[in-house]
Each structure stands twice: as C-alpha cells, then as structure tokens.
C-alpha cells in the first residue's frame, strides 16, 4: 500500500526530529551540525530544508517536543490521584524525576534558554508546563486543599522553583540522585506550607 504525501511528510519530520533529539541530547546544539542530523535521519539536506528553515528552527521543534513530553509525564502522574493537591505533588515529583534524564537536562535546561532566548522558551513553557501548574493550583484551591489566592502569580513562582531545582540537579555534577532528593524535600516543604 502506498503512503500518502501527508504520511510521507509526517514520517520524514518524525525521522528528522528523532535524529536531532538524539544528537542535541548527546552533543549539544553547538556541536551538532545539520549534516549530522540528515545522516542520522537517513534523508537529504533538501528534505530537512523542506521541513525546517534552519538549525535553530529544528532545535525549537525539538525543544517544544521535549516540553510536550515533560508535560505529558507530569499530567499522567497528576491523573493517578483522585485528590488534586496530592496529584499536584505527584506532578512536581515527576517533573523533577524526568529532569534527571541527561537529554532533558541538555535540551530543556541548558541549551534551550541559551539557544532560543528567555522569551521564546517561556512562551513554549507557558503553553505546556506553566498552564498545567496554574490549572492544578486552581483545582487545589477549588477543592479547599490550599487557601484562596490568585493562581497565576503562584504558578509562576512554583514553576520558577521547580525549574531552578531541576537546574540545581543538572549542574550538581557527582550524585544527581542525592541532589534530587534534597530538591524534592524542599519542594515538598514549600508545597506543604501552602496547604489550608
């Protein structure tokens, strides 16, 4: 059975994003060339330029996929609990655990802000993680688990704390698991202070 043009386009895009994610995760943005990506994806450079205008455009798509995947993991952890505040805790733990992955560290924490800039990164994060945190806080407020307050500013502050916690782990060198346990303890204490 022959594939449609749309199926071929989707397959090529997926191959490119997959190859680029592996290379960006392993070698970083600066050390990864488009020649490396097309060779790893098994496509031509023309095919790459048909889907992405530049290396920066390709990295942005990889970064967005990374943020989408992080949000999915957090949402799955959140959804396993009937209690919105317990689910919120679980989502935060899942985010920090996922941040132990060297590829997540390289793409989302280290290269993302340096390559794309703060504004672009924050716009992408707003659509995935930040909006999810804000929604989770609203549900926890509505359920009475935390006191009434504006969810927006608190979501920004907690998101900042989680990102800095993940960055602390990424830059800790040595035993990242131990650093993660310390960060998780502090996040748990911070969230506990918000309880009604």
XYZ file of C-alpha atoms in Angstrom:
196
model
C 0.000 0.000 0.000
C 1.462 3.373 -0.964
C 1.704 6.147 1.575
C 0.018 9.492 1.036
C 2.043 12.689 0.734
C 0.923 13.650 4.235
C 2.111 10.313 5.654
C 5.485 10.717 3.926
C 5.786 14.265 5.248
C 4.946 13.164 8.796
C 7.391 10.255 8.581
C 10.239 12.469 7.350
C 9.521 15.102 10.010
C 9.477 12.417 12.710
C 12.782 10.961 11.442
C 14.410 14.385 11.497
C 13.099 15.264 14.962
C 14.126 11.878 16.331
C 17.655 12.123 14.936
C 18.007 15.751 16.006
C 16.794 14.973 19.545
C 19.385 12.192 19.906
C 22.211 14.396 18.628
C 21.226 17.548 20.521
C 20.865 15.467 23.697
C 24.240 13.768 23.273
C 26.394 16.532 21.795
C 24.531 19.776 22.419
C 23.296 22.400 19.990
C 26.662 23.911 19.084
C 28.382 20.606 18.332
C 25.521 19.235 16.218
C 25.587 20.021 12.512
C 22.736 19.705 10.055
C 24.925 17.243 8.134
C 24.969 15.043 11.255
C 21.178 15.269 11.535
C 20.422 14.349 7.916
C 22.915 11.473 8.051
C 21.354 10.138 11.266
C 17.837 10.573 9.877
C 18.710 8.979 6.550
C 17.311 11.862 4.499
C 18.741 14.548 2.232
C 19.568 18.082 3.256
C 16.866 19.224 0.850
C 14.326 17.173 2.799
C 15.461 18.847 6.014
C 15.083 22.328 4.499
C 11.668 21.368 3.172
C 10.509 20.922 6.792
C 12.756 23.289 8.779
C 14.182 26.631 7.710
C 17.343 26.400 9.825
C 19.161 24.567 12.594
C 17.531 26.990 15.032
C 14.076 26.142 13.671
C 14.836 22.415 14.049
C 16.074 22.909 17.611
C 12.966 24.893 18.504
C 10.807 21.980 17.305
C 12.901 19.528 19.345
C 12.659 21.796 22.398
C 8.885 22.037 22.007
C 8.614 18.245 21.736
C 10.681 17.950 24.913
C 8.363 20.339 26.759
C 5.312 18.475 25.460
C 6.772 15.163 26.680
C 7.570 16.648 30.109
C 4.026 17.964 30.402
C 2.609 14.565 29.435
C 4.657 12.795 32.139
C 3.546 15.332 34.762
C -0.094 15.110 33.701
C -0.016 11.316 33.885
C 1.406 11.490 37.428
C -1.218 14.086 38.381
C -4.044 11.983 36.928
C -3.236 8.934 39.037
C -4.609 10.659 42.152
C -8.229 11.494 42.931
C -7.103 14.360 45.153
C -5.968 17.423 43.160
C -3.347 18.504 45.682
C -1.843 15.016 46.008
C -1.855 14.889 42.212
C -0.117 18.263 42.094
C 2.627 16.929 44.395
C 2.974 13.853 42.164
C 3.253 16.020 39.040
C 6.022 18.090 40.637
C 7.913 14.935 41.626
C 7.507 13.563 38.095
C 8.910 16.780 36.610
C 11.962 16.618 38.838
C 12.480 12.903 38.205
C 12.226 13.401 34.450
C 14.777 16.191 34.742
C 17.368 13.595 35.746
C 17.471 12.465 32.112
C 20.683 13.864 30.536
C 18.838 14.641 27.289
C 16.170 16.632 29.112
C 18.893 18.472 31.011
C 20.834 19.334 27.862
C 17.874 20.340 25.668
C 15.332 21.820 28.096
C 17.513 23.244 30.858
C 20.916 24.097 29.421
C 20.729 24.671 25.657
C 17.094 25.762 25.376
C 17.431 29.140 27.111
C 20.871 29.810 25.620
C 19.847 28.970 22.048
C 16.239 30.192 21.885
C 16.353 33.013 24.414
C 14.272 33.518 27.534
C 11.179 34.919 25.795
C 10.837 32.049 23.301
C 11.479 29.421 25.970
C 8.953 30.964 28.332
C 6.316 31.125 25.584
C 6.706 27.402 24.904
C 6.802 26.550 28.617
C 3.696 28.664 29.186
C 1.724 26.500 26.749
C 2.726 23.263 28.443
C 4.099 23.236 31.993
C 3.083 26.652 33.260
C -0.541 26.415 32.157
C -0.746 22.935 33.672
C 0.622 24.197 37.008
C -1.885 27.044 37.017
C -4.778 24.675 36.290
C -3.596 22.280 39.011
C -3.448 25.111 41.523
C -6.953 26.261 40.604
C -8.271 22.745 41.190
C -6.461 22.526 44.535
C -7.949 25.908 45.537
C -11.443 24.860 44.452
C -11.153 21.613 46.418
C -10.131 23.551 49.527
C -6.729 21.875 49.787
C -4.947 25.218 49.599
C -6.251 28.623 50.585
C -7.954 31.018 48.188
C -5.455 33.125 46.276
C -4.741 34.158 42.679
C -3.377 31.049 40.940
C -1.399 32.915 38.245
C 1.350 34.538 40.320
C 1.721 31.429 42.486
C 2.018 29.244 39.369
C 4.876 31.414 38.089
C 6.663 31.270 41.437
C 6.294 27.493 41.797
C 7.320 26.927 38.184
C 10.426 29.017 38.798
C 11.225 26.989 41.902
C 10.806 23.695 40.025
C 12.959 24.858 37.114
C 15.683 26.112 39.438
C 15.501 22.869 41.388
C 15.940 20.884 38.174
C 18.809 23.157 37.143
C 20.460 22.650 40.540
C 20.361 18.908 39.946
C 21.619 19.242 36.355
C 24.608 21.314 37.475
C 25.371 19.308 40.603
C 27.907 17.031 38.938
C 28.508 13.995 41.166
C 25.498 12.276 42.655
C 22.489 13.795 40.915
C 20.126 11.378 42.692
C 21.235 12.773 46.062
C 20.812 16.330 44.780
C 17.348 15.359 43.506
C 16.312 14.027 46.911
C 17.362 17.315 48.533
C 15.436 19.359 45.968
C 12.358 17.139 46.331
C 12.439 17.554 50.125
C 12.436 21.327 49.743
C 9.670 21.286 47.130
C 7.553 19.101 49.424
C 8.137 21.544 52.302
C 7.287 24.501 50.055
C 4.046 22.891 48.879
C 3.209 21.823 52.433
C 3.374 25.454 53.550
C 0.570 26.280 51.088
C -1.895 23.758 52.495
C -5.095 25.098 54.028
